[in-house]
XYZ file of C-alpha atoms in Angstrom:
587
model
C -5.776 1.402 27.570
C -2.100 0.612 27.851
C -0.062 3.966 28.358
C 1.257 5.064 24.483
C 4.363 5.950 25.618
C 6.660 2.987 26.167
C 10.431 1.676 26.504
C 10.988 -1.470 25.185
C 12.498 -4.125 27.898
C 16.082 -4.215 27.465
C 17.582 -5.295 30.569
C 20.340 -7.961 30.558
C 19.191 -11.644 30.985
C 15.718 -10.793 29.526
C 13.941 -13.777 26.963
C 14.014 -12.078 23.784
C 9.926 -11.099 22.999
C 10.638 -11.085 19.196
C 12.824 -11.912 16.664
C 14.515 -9.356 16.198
C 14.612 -6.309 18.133
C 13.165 -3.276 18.303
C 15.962 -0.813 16.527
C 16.353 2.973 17.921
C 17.935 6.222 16.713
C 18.425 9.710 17.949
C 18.585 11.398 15.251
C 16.299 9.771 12.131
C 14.879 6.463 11.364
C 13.706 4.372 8.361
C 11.818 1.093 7.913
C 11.231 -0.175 4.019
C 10.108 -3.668 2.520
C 13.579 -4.051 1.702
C 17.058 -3.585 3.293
C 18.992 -2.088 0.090
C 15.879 0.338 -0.145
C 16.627 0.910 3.498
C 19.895 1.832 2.876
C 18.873 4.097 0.251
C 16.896 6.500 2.397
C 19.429 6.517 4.715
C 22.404 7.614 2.541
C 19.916 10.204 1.942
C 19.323 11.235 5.348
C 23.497 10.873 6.329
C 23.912 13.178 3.596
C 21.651 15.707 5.011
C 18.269 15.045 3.496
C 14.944 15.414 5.611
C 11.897 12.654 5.946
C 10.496 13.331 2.530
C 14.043 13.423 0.377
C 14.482 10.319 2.261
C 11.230 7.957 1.700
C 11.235 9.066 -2.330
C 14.737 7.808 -2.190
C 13.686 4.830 -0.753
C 10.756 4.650 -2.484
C 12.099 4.801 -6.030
C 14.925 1.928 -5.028
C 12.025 -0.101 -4.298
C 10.989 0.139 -7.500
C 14.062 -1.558 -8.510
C 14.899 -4.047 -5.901
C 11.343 -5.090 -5.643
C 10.586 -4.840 -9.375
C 7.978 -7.752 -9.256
C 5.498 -6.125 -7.086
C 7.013 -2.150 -7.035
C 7.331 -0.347 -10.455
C 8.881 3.196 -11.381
C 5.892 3.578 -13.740
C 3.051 2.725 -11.106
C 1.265 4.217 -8.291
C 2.938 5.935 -4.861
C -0.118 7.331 -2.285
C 1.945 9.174 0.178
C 1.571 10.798 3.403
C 3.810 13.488 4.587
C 3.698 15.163 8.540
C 5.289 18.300 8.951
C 6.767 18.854 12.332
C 6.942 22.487 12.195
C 2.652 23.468 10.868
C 1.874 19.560 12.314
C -0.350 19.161 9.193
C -0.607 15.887 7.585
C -0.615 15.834 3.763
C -1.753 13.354 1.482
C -0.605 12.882 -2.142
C -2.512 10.722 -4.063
C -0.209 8.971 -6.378
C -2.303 7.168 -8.207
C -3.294 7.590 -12.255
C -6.633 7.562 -13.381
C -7.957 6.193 -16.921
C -6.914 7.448 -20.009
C -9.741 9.832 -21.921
C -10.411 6.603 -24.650
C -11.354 4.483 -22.062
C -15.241 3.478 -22.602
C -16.988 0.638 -19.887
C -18.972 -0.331 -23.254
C -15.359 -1.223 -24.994
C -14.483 -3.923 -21.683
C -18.683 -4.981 -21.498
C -19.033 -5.563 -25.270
C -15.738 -6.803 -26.518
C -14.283 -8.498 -23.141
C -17.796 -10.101 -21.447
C -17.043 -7.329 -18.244
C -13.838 -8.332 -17.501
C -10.735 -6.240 -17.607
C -7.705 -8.315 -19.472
C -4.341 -8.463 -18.163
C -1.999 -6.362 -21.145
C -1.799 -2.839 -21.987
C -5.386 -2.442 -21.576
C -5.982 -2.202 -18.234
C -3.082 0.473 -17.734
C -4.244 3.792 -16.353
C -1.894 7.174 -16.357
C 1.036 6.108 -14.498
C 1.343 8.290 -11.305
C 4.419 7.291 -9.336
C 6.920 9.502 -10.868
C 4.749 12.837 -10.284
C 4.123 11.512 -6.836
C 7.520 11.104 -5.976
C 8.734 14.797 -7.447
C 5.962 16.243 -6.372
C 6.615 15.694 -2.933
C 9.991 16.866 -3.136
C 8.716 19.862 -4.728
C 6.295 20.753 -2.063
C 8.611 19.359 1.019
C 11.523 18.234 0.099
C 15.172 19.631 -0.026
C 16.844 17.436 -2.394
C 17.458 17.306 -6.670
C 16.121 14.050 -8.334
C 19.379 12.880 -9.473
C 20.345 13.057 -5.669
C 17.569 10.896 -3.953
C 17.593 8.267 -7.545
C 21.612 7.548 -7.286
C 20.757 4.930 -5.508
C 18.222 3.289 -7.532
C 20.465 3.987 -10.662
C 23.190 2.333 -8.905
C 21.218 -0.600 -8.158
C 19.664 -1.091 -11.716
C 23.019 -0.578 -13.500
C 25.039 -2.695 -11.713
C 22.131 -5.200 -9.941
C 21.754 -6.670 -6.954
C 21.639 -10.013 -5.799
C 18.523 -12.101 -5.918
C 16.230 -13.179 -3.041
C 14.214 -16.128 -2.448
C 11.153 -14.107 -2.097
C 11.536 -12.308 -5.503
C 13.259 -15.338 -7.343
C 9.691 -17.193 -6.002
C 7.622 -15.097 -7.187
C 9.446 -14.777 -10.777
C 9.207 -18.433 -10.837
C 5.644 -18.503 -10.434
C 4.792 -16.142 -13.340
C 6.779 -17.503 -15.332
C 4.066 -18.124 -17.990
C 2.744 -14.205 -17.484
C 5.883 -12.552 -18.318
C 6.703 -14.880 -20.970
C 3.508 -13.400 -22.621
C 5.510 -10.488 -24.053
C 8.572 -10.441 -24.877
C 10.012 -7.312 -23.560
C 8.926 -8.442 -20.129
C 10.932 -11.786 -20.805
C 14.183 -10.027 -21.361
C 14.644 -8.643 -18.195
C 12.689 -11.070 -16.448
C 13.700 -14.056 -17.840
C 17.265 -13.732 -18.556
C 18.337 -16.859 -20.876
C 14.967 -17.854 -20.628
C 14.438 -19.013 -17.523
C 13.776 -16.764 -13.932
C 16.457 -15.736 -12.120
C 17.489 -18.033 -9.040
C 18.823 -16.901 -5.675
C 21.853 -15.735 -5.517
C 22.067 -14.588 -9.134
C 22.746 -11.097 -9.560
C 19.677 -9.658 -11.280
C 20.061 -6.358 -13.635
C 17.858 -4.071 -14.900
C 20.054 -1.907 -17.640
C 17.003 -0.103 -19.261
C 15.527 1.089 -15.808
C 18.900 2.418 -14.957
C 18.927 4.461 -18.343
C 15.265 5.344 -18.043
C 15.972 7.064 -14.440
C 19.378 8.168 -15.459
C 17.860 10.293 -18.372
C 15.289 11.960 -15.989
C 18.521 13.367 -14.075
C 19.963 14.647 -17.208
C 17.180 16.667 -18.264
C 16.431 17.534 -14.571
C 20.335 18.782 -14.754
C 19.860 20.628 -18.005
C 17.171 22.778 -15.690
C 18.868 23.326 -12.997
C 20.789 26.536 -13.788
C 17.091 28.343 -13.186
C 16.990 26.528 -9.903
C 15.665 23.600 -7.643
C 12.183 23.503 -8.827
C 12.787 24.319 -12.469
C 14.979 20.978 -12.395
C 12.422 19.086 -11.200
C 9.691 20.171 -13.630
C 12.473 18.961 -16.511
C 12.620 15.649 -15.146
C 8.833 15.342 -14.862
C 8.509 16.581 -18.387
C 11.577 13.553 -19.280
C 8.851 11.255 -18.134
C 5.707 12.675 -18.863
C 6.421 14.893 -22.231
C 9.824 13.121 -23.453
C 11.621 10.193 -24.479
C 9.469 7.936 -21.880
C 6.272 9.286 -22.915
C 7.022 9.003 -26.472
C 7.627 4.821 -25.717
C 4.541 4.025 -23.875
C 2.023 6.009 -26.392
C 4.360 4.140 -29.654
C 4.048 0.774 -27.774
C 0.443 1.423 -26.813
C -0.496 2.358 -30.062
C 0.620 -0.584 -32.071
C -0.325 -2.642 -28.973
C -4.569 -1.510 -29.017
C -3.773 0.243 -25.614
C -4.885 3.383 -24.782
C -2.701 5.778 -23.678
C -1.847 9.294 -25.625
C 0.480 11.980 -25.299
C -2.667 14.373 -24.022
C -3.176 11.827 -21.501
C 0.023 11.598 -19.491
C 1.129 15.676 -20.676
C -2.167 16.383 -18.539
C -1.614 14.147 -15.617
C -0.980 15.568 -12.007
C -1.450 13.824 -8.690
C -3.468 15.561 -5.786
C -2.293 17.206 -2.877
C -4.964 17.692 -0.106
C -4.903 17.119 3.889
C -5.280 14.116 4.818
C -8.559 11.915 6.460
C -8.087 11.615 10.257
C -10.037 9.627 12.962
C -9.267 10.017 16.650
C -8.987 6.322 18.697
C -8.981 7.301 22.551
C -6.421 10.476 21.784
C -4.543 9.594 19.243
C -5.031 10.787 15.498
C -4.974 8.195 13.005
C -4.413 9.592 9.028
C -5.392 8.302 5.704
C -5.258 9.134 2.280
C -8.759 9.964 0.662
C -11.702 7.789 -0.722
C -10.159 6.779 -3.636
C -8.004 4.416 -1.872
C -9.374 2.005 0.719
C -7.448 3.875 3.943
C -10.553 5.185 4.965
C -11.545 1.876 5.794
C -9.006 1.831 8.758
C -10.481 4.702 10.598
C -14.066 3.630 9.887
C -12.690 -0.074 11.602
C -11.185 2.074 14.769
C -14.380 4.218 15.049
C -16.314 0.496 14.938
C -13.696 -0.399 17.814
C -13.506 2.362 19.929
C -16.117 1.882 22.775
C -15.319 -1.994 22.956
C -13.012 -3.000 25.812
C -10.250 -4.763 23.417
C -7.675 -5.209 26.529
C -10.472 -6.838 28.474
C -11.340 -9.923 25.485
C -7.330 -10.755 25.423
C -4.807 -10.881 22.908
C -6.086 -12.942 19.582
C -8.509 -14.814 21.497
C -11.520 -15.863 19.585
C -13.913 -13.373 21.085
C -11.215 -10.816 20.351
C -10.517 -12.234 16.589
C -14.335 -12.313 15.962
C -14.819 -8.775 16.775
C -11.920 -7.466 14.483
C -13.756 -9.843 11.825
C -17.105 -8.869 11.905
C -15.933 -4.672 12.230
C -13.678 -5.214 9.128
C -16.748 -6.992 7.368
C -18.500 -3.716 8.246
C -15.742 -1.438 7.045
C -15.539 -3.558 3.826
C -19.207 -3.284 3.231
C -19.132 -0.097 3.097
C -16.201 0.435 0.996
C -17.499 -1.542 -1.792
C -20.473 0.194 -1.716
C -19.713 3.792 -0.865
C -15.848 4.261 -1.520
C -14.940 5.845 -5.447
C -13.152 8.518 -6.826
C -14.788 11.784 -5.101
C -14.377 14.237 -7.976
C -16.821 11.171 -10.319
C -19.000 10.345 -7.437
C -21.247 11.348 -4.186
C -19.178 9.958 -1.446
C -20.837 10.089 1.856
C -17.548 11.309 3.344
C -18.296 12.789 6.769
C -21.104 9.947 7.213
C -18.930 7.452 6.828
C -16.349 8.911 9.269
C -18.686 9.858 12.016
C -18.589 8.590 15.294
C -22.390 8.482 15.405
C -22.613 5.919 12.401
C -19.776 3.788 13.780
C -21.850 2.994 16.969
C -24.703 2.436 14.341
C -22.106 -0.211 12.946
C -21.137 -1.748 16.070
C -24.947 -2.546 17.089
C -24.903 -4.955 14.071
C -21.958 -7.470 16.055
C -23.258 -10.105 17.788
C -20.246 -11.545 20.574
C -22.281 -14.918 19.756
C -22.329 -15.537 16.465
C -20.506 -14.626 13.201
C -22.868 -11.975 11.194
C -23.700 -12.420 7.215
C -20.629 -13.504 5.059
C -20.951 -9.780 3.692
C -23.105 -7.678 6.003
C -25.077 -4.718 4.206
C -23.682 -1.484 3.546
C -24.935 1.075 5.635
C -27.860 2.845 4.348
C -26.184 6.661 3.543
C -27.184 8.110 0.132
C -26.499 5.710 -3.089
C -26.755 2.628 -1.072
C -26.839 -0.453 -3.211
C -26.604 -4.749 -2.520
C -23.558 -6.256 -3.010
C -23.224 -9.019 -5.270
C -21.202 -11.897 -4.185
C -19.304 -14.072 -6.519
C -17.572 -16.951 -4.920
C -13.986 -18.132 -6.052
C -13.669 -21.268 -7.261
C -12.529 -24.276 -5.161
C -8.866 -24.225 -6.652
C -8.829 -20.778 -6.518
C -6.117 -19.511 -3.924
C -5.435 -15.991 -5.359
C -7.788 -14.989 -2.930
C -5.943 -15.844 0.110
C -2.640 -15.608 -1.113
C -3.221 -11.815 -1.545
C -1.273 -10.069 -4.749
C 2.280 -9.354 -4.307
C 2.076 -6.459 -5.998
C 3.443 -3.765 -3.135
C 5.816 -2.501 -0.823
C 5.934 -0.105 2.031
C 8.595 3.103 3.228
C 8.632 4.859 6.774
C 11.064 7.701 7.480
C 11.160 10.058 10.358
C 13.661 12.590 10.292
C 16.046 14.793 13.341
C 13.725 17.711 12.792
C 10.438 14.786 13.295
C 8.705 14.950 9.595
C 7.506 11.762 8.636
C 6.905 10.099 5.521
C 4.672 7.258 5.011
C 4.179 5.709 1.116
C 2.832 2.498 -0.335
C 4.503 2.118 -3.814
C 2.952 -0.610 -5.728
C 2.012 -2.290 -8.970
C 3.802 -5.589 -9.978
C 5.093 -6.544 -13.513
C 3.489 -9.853 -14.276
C 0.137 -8.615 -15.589
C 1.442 -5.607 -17.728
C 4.050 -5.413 -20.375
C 7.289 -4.003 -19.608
C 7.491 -0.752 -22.190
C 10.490 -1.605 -24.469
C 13.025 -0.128 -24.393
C 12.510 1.942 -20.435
C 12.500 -1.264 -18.430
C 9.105 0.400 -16.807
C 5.229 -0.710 -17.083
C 3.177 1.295 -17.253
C 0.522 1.196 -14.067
C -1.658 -1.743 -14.640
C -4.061 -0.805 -11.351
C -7.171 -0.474 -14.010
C -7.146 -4.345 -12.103
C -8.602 -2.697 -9.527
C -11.606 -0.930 -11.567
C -14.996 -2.604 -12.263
C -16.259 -3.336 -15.792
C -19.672 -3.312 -14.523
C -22.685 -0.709 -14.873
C -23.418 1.335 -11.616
C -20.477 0.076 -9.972
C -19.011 4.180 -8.328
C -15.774 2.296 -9.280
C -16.643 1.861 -12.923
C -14.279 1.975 -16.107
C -14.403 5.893 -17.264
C -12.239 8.618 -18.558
C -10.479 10.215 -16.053
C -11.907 7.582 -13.224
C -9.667 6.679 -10.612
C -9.304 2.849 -9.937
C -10.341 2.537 -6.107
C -6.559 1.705 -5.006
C -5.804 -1.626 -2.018
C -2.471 0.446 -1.080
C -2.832 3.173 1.229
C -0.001 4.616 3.439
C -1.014 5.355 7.555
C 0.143 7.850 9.914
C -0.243 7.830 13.465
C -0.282 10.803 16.117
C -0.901 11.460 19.655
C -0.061 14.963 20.983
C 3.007 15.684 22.782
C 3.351 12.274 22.412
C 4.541 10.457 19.400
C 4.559 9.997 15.654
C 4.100 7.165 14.169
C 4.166 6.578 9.868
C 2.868 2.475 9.190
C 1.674 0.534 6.832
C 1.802 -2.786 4.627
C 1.441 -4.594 1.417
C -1.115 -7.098 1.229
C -3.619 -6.093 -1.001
C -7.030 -6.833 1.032
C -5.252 -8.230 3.780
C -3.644 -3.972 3.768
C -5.748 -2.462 6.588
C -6.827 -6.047 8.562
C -2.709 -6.179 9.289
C -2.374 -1.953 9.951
C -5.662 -2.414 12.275
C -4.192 -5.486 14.191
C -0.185 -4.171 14.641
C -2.038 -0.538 15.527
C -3.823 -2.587 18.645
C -1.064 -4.255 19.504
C 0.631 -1.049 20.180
C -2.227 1.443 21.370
C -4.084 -1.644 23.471
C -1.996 -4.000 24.437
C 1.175 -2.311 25.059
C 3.938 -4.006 22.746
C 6.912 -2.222 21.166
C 7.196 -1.380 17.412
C 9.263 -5.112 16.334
C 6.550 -7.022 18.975
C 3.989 -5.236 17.274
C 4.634 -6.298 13.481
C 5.934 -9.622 14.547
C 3.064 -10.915 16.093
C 0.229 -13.742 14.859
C -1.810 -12.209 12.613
C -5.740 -13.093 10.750
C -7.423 -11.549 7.936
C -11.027 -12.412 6.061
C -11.944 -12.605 3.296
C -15.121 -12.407 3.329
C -16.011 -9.898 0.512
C -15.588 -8.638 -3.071
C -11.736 -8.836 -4.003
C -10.532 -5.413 -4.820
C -8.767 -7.358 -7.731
C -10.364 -8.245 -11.169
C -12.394 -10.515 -10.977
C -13.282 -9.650 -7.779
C -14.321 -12.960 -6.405
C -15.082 -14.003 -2.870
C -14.298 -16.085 -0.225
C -17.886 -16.254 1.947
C -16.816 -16.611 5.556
C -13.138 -17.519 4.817
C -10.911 -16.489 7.684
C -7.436 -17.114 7.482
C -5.314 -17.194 10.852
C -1.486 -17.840 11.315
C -0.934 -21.156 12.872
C 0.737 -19.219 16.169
C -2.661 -18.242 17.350
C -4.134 -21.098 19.598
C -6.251 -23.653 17.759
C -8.567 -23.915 20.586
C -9.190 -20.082 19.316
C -9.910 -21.180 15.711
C -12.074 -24.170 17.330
C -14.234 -21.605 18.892
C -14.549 -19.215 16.129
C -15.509 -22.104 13.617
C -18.200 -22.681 16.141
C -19.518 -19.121 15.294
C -19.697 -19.595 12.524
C -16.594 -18.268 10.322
C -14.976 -20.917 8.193
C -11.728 -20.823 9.508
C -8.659 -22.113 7.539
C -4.825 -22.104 8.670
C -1.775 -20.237 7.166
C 1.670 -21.258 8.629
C 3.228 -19.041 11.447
C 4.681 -15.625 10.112
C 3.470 -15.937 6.507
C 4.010 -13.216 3.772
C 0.462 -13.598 3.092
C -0.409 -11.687 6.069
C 1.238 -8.388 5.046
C 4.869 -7.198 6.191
C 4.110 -4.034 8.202
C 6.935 -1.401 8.698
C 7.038 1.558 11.036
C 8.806 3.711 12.723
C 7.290 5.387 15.637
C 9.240 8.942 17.018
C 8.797 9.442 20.997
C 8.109 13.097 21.187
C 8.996 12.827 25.440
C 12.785 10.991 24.603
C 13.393 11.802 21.058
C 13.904 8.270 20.298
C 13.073 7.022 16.927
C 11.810 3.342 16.888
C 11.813 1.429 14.413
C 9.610 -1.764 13.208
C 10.248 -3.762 10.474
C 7.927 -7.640 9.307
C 10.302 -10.613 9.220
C 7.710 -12.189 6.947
C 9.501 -10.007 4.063
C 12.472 -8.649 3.088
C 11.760 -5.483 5.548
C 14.362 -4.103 7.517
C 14.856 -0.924 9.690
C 17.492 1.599 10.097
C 18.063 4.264 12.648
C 20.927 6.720 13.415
């Protein structure tokens, strides 16, 4: 194993190892999918804000300049590390069906499928995520850490090719309704780069969360906060969605979203040769990550070489594994028997790794293992002309923050705005992640009241002792924990610094139910970025895995952010994907 503790090479005259560099601070550092949300948590942090005022700053702005595949209104898992008890805590951020919903209604009316519109919207969580963590570690008001986002919503920002592509491409889907197409489609047509893009009812939405959490605030901090939850959850917002949802056959009430309240529990952990890898709970598919790691651990990584093909076929066949399982064993825990500890155990990972053979590529979806509730898995193949599958949804972002005093913050806000209708009037949708529910009997992720979708976005933390800290994580969908699991080697195995880490080539299969409605697969498909040799792919076609080609640093293979705190130095690192609009910041 490479030693964890590392300086980047910096001497004069060196060839540059990636393309940008790795970016250090003394005092705090954040990394975010884009630079103005960036800047955001670090006005926050200038001004005297810690790791957790900081990444719901960011967070929030994300939701703005990232509007497509971020919204105010969807989910926000978050994990939070605080320096001082070093516990790791995991808010769940993520809503869960409204008391209406029925699996009959979706098997008898829409033939199992779960329609794009109101219908598939589940309690938005975001918003509760985001002031719940500042009630339970933060230091900051609302209105301080949203000034930015308000800012930017008012008075716009200028449009970037990644956002103004994938505007252009749903064209048709936000057309559908026509509050959508107002902000969306300004003069009927998507914005183009360059443009400046505003978002006028988001601002006002946001903006009248402040006022009520000002109204509050002469019975202090916390009493402020509860008025701006109540803004969105009991007011003006609330009384939108439930009007629009009830002349639109969707389901929401004002019981449903008065009721609502993320989770706040310690987080999953796995240890990988010393150092402590974190997850949010079974209800997302983080614990997938540590099961990989625990799959990985005894193999001699450093030994097979960097992305070669026996290297790339092990990764494969242990996130197969992983994947197996989840779609098998992962749900909501408080609606069904998760074999938790099983599933984590060292003991069953070995009983995992015994199923990879170095000579051949196993089943295109390898059996779940056989714990309590065990079922097959049914695979339905996309369709020849189907490319959703490997061009996973852009429908999340991703915020790091480490602070001077070393808390961390790690969040995956999510939930794009091209498959649910903007609420008029708020400039917010209202979480459409019921996409990632099954309308299907006996499914543990079935269609129920109060059911939690099983969530793709799921925020990482990193720890070894005395050591470092290290918050990561990606959009990406499926591709999620295949890009965490591959930049985390880099690091741990194979010795690169935080920008080498995210920058380099990347592979992800697809070889397994999509989390996404329909949930279609791709048997065998394994996608690799054109900077891995093809003498590589050659060899791993030969075992078997059908082996296709993105182009070099594609957005398709995630956009990983970190920032990684050296506990010997006090140096904050920080990481940020080229392949998106991701940049870090440090002080």
């Amino acid at each position: 194993m490479a030693n964890s503790s590392y300086v980047p090479d910096l001497t004069a005259g060196s060839a540059p190892t990636s393309m940008r560099p790795a970016l250090a601070g003394l005092n705090h550092m954040v990394s975010a999918g884009h630079y103005l949300a960036t800047q955001a948590g670090m006005d926050v942090l200038q001004a005297g804000g810690n790791a957790v005022d900081a990444g719901v700053a960011a967070g929030i702005a994300l939701g703005v300049v990232q509007s497509d595949i971020v919204n105010f209104g969807g989910v926000a898992p978050i994990l939070v590390y605080q320096a001082r008890t070093r516990q790791v805590w995991s808010i769940s951020g993520l809503g869960y069906w409204p008391e209406a919903a029925r699996l009959e209604t979706f098997l008898g009316k829409h033939a199992g499928t779960i329609p794009a519109g109101v219908l598939r919207t589940v309690i938005p969580a975001a918003p509760d995520a985001w002031i719940t963590a500042l009630e339970r570690f933060g230091t900051k008001s609302f209105g301080e850490v949203a000034a930015s986002a308000i800012q930017l919503a008012r008075e716009g920002f200028v449009m970037y090719p990644l956002m103004a592509e994938v505007l252009a491409e749903n064209e048709k889907n936000y057309a559908r309704w026509a509050s959508s197409a107002a902000i969306y489609l300004p003069g009927g047509k998507p914005p183009a780069t360059g443009e400046v893009f505003r978002q006028t009812d988001l601002a006002r939405s946001i903006q009248y969360m402040v006022d009520e959490e000002r109204a509050h605030r002469d019975a202090g901090r916390l009493a402020g906060l509860a008025g701006a939850r109540r803004a969105f959850y009991e007011g003006d917002i609330a009384a939108a969605i439930v009007k629009y949802h009830r002349e639109e056959g969707g389901l929401i009430t004002h019981e449903d979203l008065r009721g609502f309240s993320v989770e706040v529990e310690p987080a999953l952990s796995t240890e990988f040769h010393g150092t402590r890898v974190h997850s949010c709970g079974f209800w997302c598919q983080g614990p997938s990550l540590l099961q990989m790691l625990n799959i990985l651990e005894p193999c001699e990584l450093r030994a097979l070489g960097h992305n070669s093909a026996p290297y790339v076929h092990l990764l494969t066949e242990a996130i197969k594994l992983a994947f197996a399982d989840r779609e098998v064993h992962y749900a909501d825990p408080r609606h069904a028997r998760v074999p938790q500890a099983a599933l984590l155990s060292k003991e069953y990972a070995r009983s995992r790794l015994a199923l990879i053979r170095p000579d051949r590529a196993g089943p295109e979806m390898p059996p779940a293992g056989r714990l309590p509730l065990a079922r097959d898995i049914d695979l339905r193949a996309a369709g020849p002309d189907d490319v959703a599958r490997t061009d996973p949804r852009l429908d999340t972002s991703y915020v790091a923050v480490v602070d001077k005093e070393g808390n961390a913050f790690s969040a995956t806000p999510s939930d794009g705005s091209y498959n649910v209708p903007v609420i008029p009037g708020t400039g917010i949708c209202a979480s459409g992640r019921g996409s990632q529910s099954w309308a299907e009997a006996g499914h543990p992720c079935a269609i129920g009241p109060g059911r939690r979708p099983r969530l793709t976005p799921n925020p990482s933390l990193a720890i070894k002792p005395g050591m470092y800290v290290m918050p990561f994580g990606t959009p990406g969908g499926d591709v999620q924990c295949q890009a965490m699991l591959q930049t985390f080697l880099n690091m741990e195995v194979f010795g690169m610094d935080v920008q080498q880490a995210v920058e380099a080539p990347r592979f992800a299969t697809f070889s397994f139910p999509s989390s996404f409605e329909p949930h279609n697969a791709m048997p065998g498909r394994l996608m690799i970025e054109d900077l891995i040799a093809r003498d590589a792919g050659d060899q791993l076609a030969a075992l078997g895995h059908t082996v296709k080609w993105w182009p070099g640093h594609s957005w398709r293979a995630g956009a990983v952010c970190m920032v990684r705190h050296d506990l010997d130095t006090g140096v904050r690192w920080g990481g940020a994907d080229p392949r998106r609009p991701a940049y870090a910041a440090g002080w």
